[in-house]
């Protein structure tokens, strides 16, 4: 079997919400990336429509021989768990992120020896960043710019066909035009067949399906610049590990029998993004407990063939669905930069949760209160806001976010977003 990598580029023709299984009363969040299981399910569906599932290549393609990797939106990246973040960054002469997989987070010495031979500080200790302890990233997807949006969908009264005021729902979407990318790894012949399907609808359980244009282009397998010495790898999807008896385990080192595991960052459990779809029965599979993405592993003593095999195959179970997807890390982690032009549709209302992350619960409640006031917000209203107890203490950056939230949240979404903020 000849292993071939396909570069997947998925362009949303409609808004899509990727189900997380975590729907709340008013707000349906989207998963932050498209799991491989969703890509696989979408391709299997169009394949069945075209050929039925008796076509001899169906089973090998969808039951194990092809791996469908996770797709990440342009302008987003998985946060490596080897990274410390400055929680209240104000001194711009200091770094906002330091990656412990490349240098000591305390003194900056290159290397990963623990404790550090230069400063002697154990690597597990949080470094001081802007005079406070740094915070480790937990493997969540980081967005460099507003990618996701909140849109309203209103329940319609069945008789009168009018919107029910009290039945307002909001859902989080990736807007039309969002571009996702990732990989599929499989046999050349099977891959060739998959390339016949340029249009799919993506979604999953509890998702709102969206039509997506798919391009699958053969590409060179990713190779590290060098395999001598220590190679740094990381997972960009959840990982499910089991021991010899089939019981779940968090022992990441056991997943790397070749080479020597020098260090591991991460091991946090999550159920996000793990619900799946069973190809043979067409039934959804329940979520599994998985290790969160962004696990970073430093490995030494690997031959080039070992490394090639690890990248082709990934680690753990349910790998065909993109679990345990590994990539080589060649440079310290940096937060994603602004997305390229044309990634988002500027007409959509723009409420952005990533930017609200720096707000305290009290500030969010305060903002929620103003959101419920659906006046036409303009510059003349703000002096009164900045004069309130909470408003007085907002810095320029936060005030800009408050203004943009009040002025750009669509009337139909305001109540739902306010409720969401109050629950934060
Ligand atoms: Zn800082
Ligand atoms: Zn040091």
mmCIF file of C-alpha atoms in Angstrom, residues 57-370:
data_model
loop_
_atom_site.group_PDB
_atom_site.id
_atom_site.type_symbol
_atom_site.label_atom_id
_atom_site.label_comp_id
_atom_site.label_asym_id
_atom_site.label_seq_id
_atom_site.Cartn_x
_atom_site.Cartn_y
_atom_site.Cartn_z
ATOM 1 C CA UNK A 57 -13.482 0.426 -1.877
ATOM 2 C CA UNK A 58 -16.081 1.793 0.564
ATOM 3 C CA UNK A 59 -15.131 -0.313 3.551
ATOM 4 C CA UNK A 60 -11.352 0.064 3.368
ATOM 5 C CA UNK A 61 -11.779 3.799 2.861
ATOM 6 C CA UNK A 62 -14.156 4.435 5.747
ATOM 7 C CA UNK A 63 -13.361 1.618 8.148
ATOM 8 C CA UNK A 64 -9.699 2.109 8.868
ATOM 9 C CA UNK A 65 -7.278 2.308 5.951
ATOM 10 C CA UNK A 66 -7.623 6.061 5.488
ATOM 11 C CA UNK A 67 -7.028 8.611 8.261
ATOM 12 C CA UNK A 68 -9.104 11.785 8.225
ATOM 13 C CA UNK A 69 -7.308 14.538 10.098
ATOM 14 C CA UNK A 70 -8.811 17.488 11.977
ATOM 15 C CA UNK A 71 -9.416 20.708 10.016
ATOM 16 C CA UNK A 72 -8.486 24.030 11.589
ATOM 17 C CA UNK A 73 -9.860 27.393 10.463
ATOM 18 C CA UNK A 74 -7.384 29.804 8.921
ATOM 19 C CA UNK A 75 -6.333 32.240 11.601
ATOM 20 C CA UNK A 76 -6.566 29.653 14.369
ATOM 21 C CA UNK A 77 -4.151 27.220 15.961
ATOM 22 C CA UNK A 78 -4.118 24.646 18.755
ATOM 23 C CA UNK A 79 -2.392 26.067 21.820
ATOM 24 C CA UNK A 80 0.584 23.851 22.694
ATOM 25 C CA UNK A 81 0.545 22.714 26.302
ATOM 26 C CA UNK A 82 4.274 23.427 26.582
ATOM 27 C CA UNK A 83 3.483 27.148 26.455
ATOM 28 C CA UNK A 84 3.141 29.596 29.342
ATOM 29 C CA UNK A 85 1.010 32.655 28.740
ATOM 30 C CA UNK A 86 1.209 35.986 30.537
ATOM 31 C CA UNK A 87 -2.282 36.398 31.932
ATOM 32 C CA UNK A 88 -2.236 40.152 32.453
ATOM 33 C CA UNK A 89 0.272 41.284 29.885
ATOM 34 C CA UNK A 90 1.343 44.902 30.244
ATOM 35 C CA UNK A 91 5.114 45.046 29.915
ATOM 36 C CA UNK A 92 5.619 44.792 26.169
ATOM 37 C CA UNK A 93 9.366 44.381 26.485
ATOM 38 C CA UNK A 94 8.641 40.916 27.925
ATOM 39 C CA UNK A 95 7.276 38.039 25.852
ATOM 40 C CA UNK A 96 3.568 37.280 26.208
ATOM 41 C CA UNK A 97 4.183 33.567 25.529
ATOM 42 C CA UNK A 98 7.147 31.336 26.312
ATOM 43 C CA UNK A 99 7.406 27.797 24.973
ATOM 44 C CA UNK A 100 9.059 25.404 27.446
ATOM 45 C CA UNK A 101 9.670 22.874 24.649
ATOM 46 C CA UNK A 102 12.446 25.085 23.291
ATOM 47 C CA UNK A 103 13.947 27.027 26.183
ATOM 48 C CA UNK A 104 13.812 27.345 29.956
ATOM 49 C CA UNK A 105 10.774 29.514 30.737
ATOM 50 C CA UNK A 106 12.640 31.030 33.709
ATOM 51 C CA UNK A 107 16.003 32.078 32.283
ATOM 52 C CA UNK A 108 15.629 31.490 28.538
ATOM 53 C CA UNK A 109 18.420 28.918 28.271
ATOM 54 C CA UNK A 110 17.952 26.768 25.135
ATOM 55 C CA UNK A 111 16.988 23.157 25.788
ATOM 56 C CA UNK A 112 14.577 21.130 27.890
ATOM 57 C CA UNK A 113 16.726 19.703 30.700
ATOM 58 C CA UNK A 114 14.767 19.606 33.952
ATOM 59 C CA UNK A 115 15.650 21.212 36.310
ATOM 60 C CA UNK A 116 17.388 23.859 34.237
ATOM 61 C CA UNK A 117 21.212 23.588 34.505
ATOM 62 C CA UNK A 118 21.551 27.377 34.259
ATOM 63 C CA UNK A 119 19.005 28.669 36.791
ATOM 64 C CA UNK A 120 18.205 25.436 38.649
ATOM 65 C CA UNK A 121 14.442 26.076 38.652
ATOM 66 C CA UNK A 122 12.207 23.018 38.073
ATOM 67 C CA UNK A 123 10.377 23.304 34.756
ATOM 68 C CA UNK A 124 6.966 22.595 36.288
ATOM 69 C CA UNK A 125 7.126 25.849 38.256
ATOM 70 C CA UNK A 126 5.198 28.701 36.637
ATOM 71 C CA UNK A 127 7.549 31.428 35.372
ATOM 72 C CA UNK A 128 6.975 34.994 36.492
ATOM 73 C CA UNK A 129 5.419 36.995 33.648
ATOM 74 C CA UNK A 130 4.720 40.701 34.177
ATOM 75 C CA UNK A 131 5.279 40.002 37.912
ATOM 76 C CA UNK A 132 2.618 37.291 38.116
ATOM 77 C CA UNK A 133 2.766 33.529 37.636
ATOM 78 C CA UNK A 134 2.321 32.562 33.982
ATOM 79 C CA UNK A 135 -0.556 30.323 33.009
ATOM 80 C CA UNK A 136 -0.070 27.135 30.974
ATOM 81 C CA UNK A 137 -2.073 26.784 27.749
ATOM 82 C CA UNK A 138 -4.496 23.879 27.942
ATOM 83 C CA UNK A 139 -4.760 22.809 24.320
ATOM 84 C CA UNK A 140 -7.725 24.998 23.381
ATOM 85 C CA UNK A 141 -7.843 26.395 19.848
ATOM 86 C CA UNK A 142 -6.559 29.986 19.792
ATOM 87 C CA UNK A 143 -8.021 32.439 17.306
ATOM 88 C CA UNK A 144 -5.870 35.286 15.986
ATOM 89 C CA UNK A 145 -8.850 37.271 14.863
ATOM 90 C CA UNK A 146 -12.607 37.048 15.069
ATOM 91 C CA UNK A 147 -13.423 33.923 13.169
ATOM 92 C CA UNK A 148 -16.548 32.623 14.884
ATOM 93 C CA UNK A 149 -19.740 34.681 15.037
ATOM 94 C CA UNK A 150 -22.947 34.477 17.000
ATOM 95 C CA UNK A 151 -26.115 34.538 14.922
ATOM 96 C CA UNK A 152 -29.746 34.415 15.963
ATOM 97 C CA UNK A 153 -32.241 31.855 14.872
ATOM 98 C CA UNK A 154 -35.750 32.555 16.022
ATOM 99 C CA UNK A 155 -38.469 30.032 16.681
ATOM 100 C CA UNK A 156 -41.494 30.675 14.495
ATOM 101 C CA UNK A 157 -45.039 30.404 15.845
ATOM 102 C CA UNK A 158 -46.582 27.530 13.857
ATOM 103 C CA UNK A 159 -49.985 29.182 13.281
ATOM 104 C CA UNK A 160 -49.230 32.827 12.947
ATOM 105 C CA UNK A 161 -45.806 32.390 11.305
ATOM 106 C CA UNK A 162 -44.434 35.161 13.434
ATOM 107 C CA UNK A 163 -41.352 35.112 15.544
ATOM 108 C CA UNK A 164 -41.907 34.152 19.136
ATOM 109 C CA UNK A 165 -40.363 36.844 21.257
ATOM 110 C CA UNK A 166 -39.528 34.491 24.094
ATOM 111 C CA UNK A 167 -38.084 31.764 21.870
ATOM 112 C CA UNK A 168 -34.915 33.331 20.726
ATOM 113 C CA UNK A 169 -31.971 31.087 20.149
ATOM 114 C CA UNK A 170 -28.483 31.921 19.176
ATOM 115 C CA UNK A 171 -25.878 29.713 17.710
ATOM 116 C CA UNK A 172 -22.235 30.151 17.172
ATOM 117 C CA UNK A 173 -21.101 29.688 13.583
ATOM 118 C CA UNK A 174 -18.121 29.758 11.342
ATOM 119 C CA UNK A 175 -19.346 32.230 8.706
ATOM 120 C CA UNK A 176 -19.669 31.676 5.004
ATOM 121 C CA UNK A 177 -16.243 31.994 3.399
ATOM 122 C CA UNK A 178 -14.313 30.504 6.339
ATOM 123 C CA UNK A 179 -11.470 28.351 5.040
ATOM 124 C CA UNK A 180 -10.380 25.249 6.949
ATOM 125 C CA UNK A 181 -7.355 23.132 6.252
ATOM 126 C CA UNK A 182 -5.851 19.820 7.301
ATOM 127 C CA UNK A 183 -4.834 16.447 5.884
ATOM 128 C CA UNK A 184 -6.060 13.028 4.856
ATOM 129 C CA UNK A 185 -3.559 10.155 4.840
ATOM 130 C CA UNK A 186 -4.304 6.969 2.978
ATOM 131 C CA UNK A 187 -3.630 4.639 0.135
ATOM 132 C CA UNK A 188 -3.193 6.329 -3.254
ATOM 133 C CA UNK A 189 -6.021 4.370 -4.882
ATOM 134 C CA UNK A 190 -8.506 5.075 -2.075
ATOM 135 C CA UNK A 191 -7.522 8.743 -1.976
ATOM 136 C CA UNK A 192 -8.094 9.012 -5.718
ATOM 137 C CA UNK A 193 -11.713 7.925 -5.237
ATOM 138 C CA UNK A 194 -12.280 10.497 -2.474
ATOM 139 C CA UNK A 195 -11.177 13.254 -4.816
ATOM 140 C CA UNK A 196 -14.313 12.671 -6.900
ATOM 141 C CA UNK A 197 -16.379 14.534 -4.310
ATOM 142 C CA UNK A 198 -15.738 18.277 -4.343
ATOM 143 C CA UNK A 199 -18.941 19.203 -2.462
ATOM 144 C CA UNK A 200 -20.013 17.903 0.920
ATOM 145 C CA UNK A 201 -22.170 19.078 3.783
ATOM 146 C CA UNK A 202 -20.282 19.279 7.030
ATOM 147 C CA UNK A 203 -21.770 19.020 10.451
ATOM 148 C CA UNK A 204 -22.175 16.345 13.016
ATOM 149 C CA UNK A 205 -24.471 15.462 15.814
ATOM 150 C CA UNK A 206 -26.431 18.513 16.903
ATOM 151 C CA UNK A 207 -24.849 20.529 14.136
ATOM 152 C CA UNK A 208 -26.388 22.826 11.646
ATOM 153 C CA UNK A 209 -25.247 21.402 8.351
ATOM 154 C CA UNK A 210 -23.432 23.640 5.953
ATOM 155 C CA UNK A 211 -22.374 23.154 2.398
ATOM 156 C CA UNK A 212 -18.631 23.102 1.903
ATOM 157 C CA UNK A 213 -16.408 23.115 -1.150
ATOM 158 C CA UNK A 214 -13.676 20.573 -0.687
ATOM 159 C CA UNK A 215 -10.363 20.355 -2.439
ATOM 160 C CA UNK A 216 -8.134 17.333 -1.829
ATOM 161 C CA UNK A 217 -4.702 17.769 -3.341
ATOM 162 C CA UNK A 218 -1.855 15.248 -3.176
ATOM 163 C CA UNK A 219 1.013 16.780 -1.274
ATOM 164 C CA UNK A 220 4.361 15.831 0.146
ATOM 165 C CA UNK A 221 4.179 14.258 3.576
ATOM 166 C CA UNK A 222 5.360 16.779 6.168
ATOM 167 C CA UNK A 223 9.025 16.141 6.997
ATOM 168 C CA UNK A 224 11.011 17.709 9.786
ATOM 169 C CA UNK A 225 14.054 19.721 8.778
ATOM 170 C CA UNK A 226 16.246 17.297 10.708
ATOM 171 C CA UNK A 227 15.714 14.139 12.737
ATOM 172 C CA UNK A 228 19.011 14.165 14.637
ATOM 173 C CA UNK A 229 18.913 14.924 18.316
ATOM 174 C CA UNK A 230 15.577 15.784 19.863
ATOM 175 C CA UNK A 231 12.409 16.032 17.777
ATOM 176 C CA UNK A 232 9.436 17.931 19.162
ATOM 177 C CA UNK A 233 5.986 16.578 18.243
ATOM 178 C CA UNK A 234 2.535 17.704 19.263
ATOM 179 C CA UNK A 235 -1.047 16.500 18.929
ATOM 180 C CA UNK A 236 -3.527 18.805 17.228
ATOM 181 C CA UNK A 237 -6.614 16.682 17.965
ATOM 182 C CA UNK A 238 -7.903 14.823 21.034
ATOM 183 C CA UNK A 239 -6.060 11.553 21.720
ATOM 184 C CA UNK A 240 -7.518 8.343 23.148
ATOM 185 C CA UNK A 241 -4.951 5.980 24.642
ATOM 186 C CA UNK A 242 -5.607 2.472 25.938
ATOM 187 C CA UNK A 243 -3.337 0.045 27.764
ATOM 188 C CA UNK A 244 -2.721 -3.640 26.923
ATOM 189 C CA UNK A 245 -6.046 -4.637 28.449
ATOM 190 C CA UNK A 246 -7.945 -2.030 26.428
ATOM 191 C CA UNK A 247 -8.564 0.204 29.442
ATOM 192 C CA UNK A 248 -8.182 3.971 28.968
ATOM 193 C CA UNK A 249 -4.846 5.395 30.077
ATOM 194 C CA UNK A 250 -3.217 8.797 30.279
ATOM 195 C CA UNK A 251 0.274 7.332 29.879
ATOM 196 C CA UNK A 252 1.418 9.370 26.858
ATOM 197 C CA UNK A 253 4.953 7.917 26.910
ATOM 198 C CA UNK A 254 3.562 4.409 26.258
ATOM 199 C CA UNK A 255 2.336 5.630 22.852
ATOM 200 C CA UNK A 256 5.946 6.144 21.696
ATOM 201 C CA UNK A 257 7.696 2.761 21.886
ATOM 202 C CA UNK A 258 10.327 3.878 19.330
ATOM 203 C CA UNK A 259 12.957 6.340 20.489
ATOM 204 C CA UNK A 260 13.288 7.818 23.946
ATOM 205 C CA UNK A 261 10.680 10.121 25.457
ATOM 206 C CA UNK A 262 12.638 13.013 26.957
ATOM 207 C CA UNK A 263 9.709 15.087 28.180
ATOM 208 C CA UNK A 264 5.940 15.399 27.890
ATOM 209 C CA UNK A 265 3.756 18.470 28.366
ATOM 210 C CA UNK A 266 0.024 17.843 28.786
ATOM 211 C CA UNK A 267 -2.231 15.033 29.849
ATOM 212 C CA UNK A 268 -5.458 16.887 30.580
ATOM 213 C CA UNK A 269 -8.656 14.928 29.852
ATOM 214 C CA UNK A 270 -11.554 16.262 27.800
ATOM 215 C CA UNK A 271 -14.677 14.967 26.067
ATOM 216 C CA UNK A 272 -14.768 17.861 23.576
ATOM 217 C CA UNK A 273 -14.746 16.823 19.942
ATOM 218 C CA UNK A 274 -14.842 13.095 20.640
ATOM 219 C CA UNK A 275 -18.344 12.073 19.633
ATOM 220 C CA UNK A 276 -18.099 10.098 16.441
ATOM 221 C CA UNK A 277 -19.883 8.390 13.655
ATOM 222 C CA UNK A 278 -19.768 4.710 12.964
ATOM 223 C CA UNK A 279 -19.310 4.052 9.246
ATOM 224 C CA UNK A 280 -20.645 0.495 9.108
ATOM 225 C CA UNK A 281 -23.872 1.059 11.027
ATOM 226 C CA UNK A 282 -24.368 4.732 10.163
ATOM 227 C CA UNK A 283 -24.995 5.391 13.847
ATOM 228 C CA UNK A 284 -23.371 8.008 16.027
ATOM 229 C CA UNK A 285 -20.916 6.780 18.611
ATOM 230 C CA UNK A 286 -20.932 8.189 22.123
ATOM 231 C CA UNK A 287 -18.155 10.531 23.212
ATOM 232 C CA UNK A 288 -15.016 9.045 24.691
ATOM 233 C CA UNK A 289 -12.802 10.511 27.327
ATOM 234 C CA UNK A 290 -9.737 11.789 25.509
ATOM 235 C CA UNK A 291 -6.523 13.662 26.205
ATOM 236 C CA UNK A 292 -6.903 17.295 25.163
ATOM 237 C CA UNK A 293 -5.056 18.458 22.025
ATOM 238 C CA UNK A 294 -1.781 20.319 22.274
ATOM 239 C CA UNK A 295 0.194 17.538 24.018
ATOM 240 C CA UNK A 296 3.863 18.198 23.301
ATOM 241 C CA UNK A 297 6.434 15.398 23.335
ATOM 242 C CA UNK A 298 10.221 15.650 23.054
ATOM 243 C CA UNK A 299 11.633 12.454 21.519
ATOM 244 C CA UNK A 300 15.231 11.479 20.881
ATOM 245 C CA UNK A 301 16.868 8.536 19.161
ATOM 246 C CA UNK A 302 14.295 8.295 16.364
ATOM 247 C CA UNK A 303 15.293 7.168 12.894
ATOM 248 C CA UNK A 304 13.739 8.967 9.911
ATOM 249 C CA UNK A 305 11.590 5.880 9.160
ATOM 250 C CA UNK A 306 10.265 5.790 12.722
ATOM 251 C CA UNK A 307 9.309 9.412 12.500
ATOM 252 C CA UNK A 308 7.682 8.945 9.112
ATOM 253 C CA UNK A 309 5.625 6.058 10.547
ATOM 254 C CA UNK A 310 4.535 8.051 13.606
ATOM 255 C CA UNK A 311 3.349 10.952 11.439
ATOM 256 C CA UNK A 312 1.542 8.659 8.978
ATOM 257 C CA UNK A 313 -0.189 6.686 11.713
ATOM 258 C CA UNK A 314 -0.657 8.941 14.729
ATOM 259 C CA UNK A 315 -1.080 7.533 18.235
ATOM 260 C CA UNK A 316 -3.794 5.806 20.265
ATOM 261 C CA UNK A 317 -7.149 4.468 19.102
ATOM 262 C CA UNK A 318 -9.780 5.801 16.674
ATOM 263 C CA UNK A 319 -6.929 7.176 14.565
ATOM 264 C CA UNK A 320 -8.871 6.923 11.258
ATOM 265 C CA UNK A 321 -11.188 9.601 12.704
ATOM 266 C CA UNK A 322 -8.236 11.903 13.270
ATOM 267 C CA UNK A 323 -7.654 11.189 16.970
ATOM 268 C CA UNK A 324 -4.012 11.302 18.035
ATOM 269 C CA UNK A 325 -2.995 13.385 15.021
ATOM 270 C CA UNK A 326 0.638 14.446 15.345
ATOM 271 C CA UNK A 327 2.717 17.126 13.736
ATOM 272 C CA UNK A 328 6.346 18.140 14.032
ATOM 273 C CA UNK A 329 7.014 21.401 15.872
ATOM 274 C CA UNK A 330 10.020 23.300 14.575
ATOM 275 C CA UNK A 331 9.730 26.644 16.351
ATOM 276 C CA UNK A 332 8.395 28.013 19.646
ATOM 277 C CA UNK A 333 4.614 28.451 19.612
ATOM 278 C CA UNK A 334 3.243 31.864 18.685
ATOM 279 C CA UNK A 335 -0.400 32.897 18.800
ATOM 280 C CA UNK A 336 -2.016 32.920 15.354
ATOM 281 C CA UNK A 337 -1.823 36.185 13.505
ATOM 282 C CA UNK A 338 -4.717 37.944 11.852
ATOM 283 C CA UNK A 339 -6.460 35.773 9.284
ATOM 284 C CA UNK A 340 -5.907 36.412 5.624
ATOM 285 C CA UNK A 341 -8.252 38.621 3.652
ATOM 286 C CA UNK A 342 -11.588 37.153 2.713
ATOM 287 C CA UNK A 343 -11.753 34.649 5.522
ATOM 288 C CA UNK A 344 -14.817 36.159 7.129
ATOM 289 C CA UNK A 345 -17.888 37.827 5.756
ATOM 290 C CA UNK A 346 -17.915 41.403 7.078
ATOM 291 C CA UNK A 347 -21.700 41.708 6.818
ATOM 292 C CA UNK A 348 -22.309 39.350 9.692
ATOM 293 C CA UNK A 349 -22.900 40.696 13.171
ATOM 294 C CA UNK A 350 -19.779 40.635 15.090
ATOM 295 C CA UNK A 351 -19.821 39.533 18.641
ATOM 296 C CA UNK A 352 -16.621 38.045 19.626
ATOM 297 C CA UNK A 353 -16.094 35.758 22.499
ATOM 298 C CA UNK A 354 -12.316 35.399 22.216
ATOM 299 C CA UNK A 355 -11.849 39.122 22.861
ATOM 300 C CA UNK A 356 -14.211 39.041 25.819
ATOM 301 C CA UNK A 357 -11.950 36.510 27.504
ATOM 302 C CA UNK A 358 -10.030 39.237 29.300
ATOM 303 C CA UNK A 359 -13.241 40.549 30.920
ATOM 304 C CA UNK A 360 -14.030 39.745 34.535
ATOM 305 C CA UNK A 361 -17.433 38.146 35.367
ATOM 306 C CA UNK A 362 -18.532 41.479 36.820
ATOM 307 C CA UNK A 363 -17.584 43.337 33.627
ATOM 308 C CA UNK A 364 -19.419 40.742 31.520
ATOM 309 C CA UNK A 365 -22.598 41.176 33.610
ATOM 310 C CA UNK A 366 -22.285 44.922 33.223
ATOM 311 C CA UNK A 367 -21.896 44.598 29.438
ATOM 312 C CA UNK A 368 -24.847 42.173 29.327
ATOM 313 C CA UNK A 369 -27.013 44.820 30.979
ATOM 314 C CA UNK A 370 -26.198 47.379 28.287
#
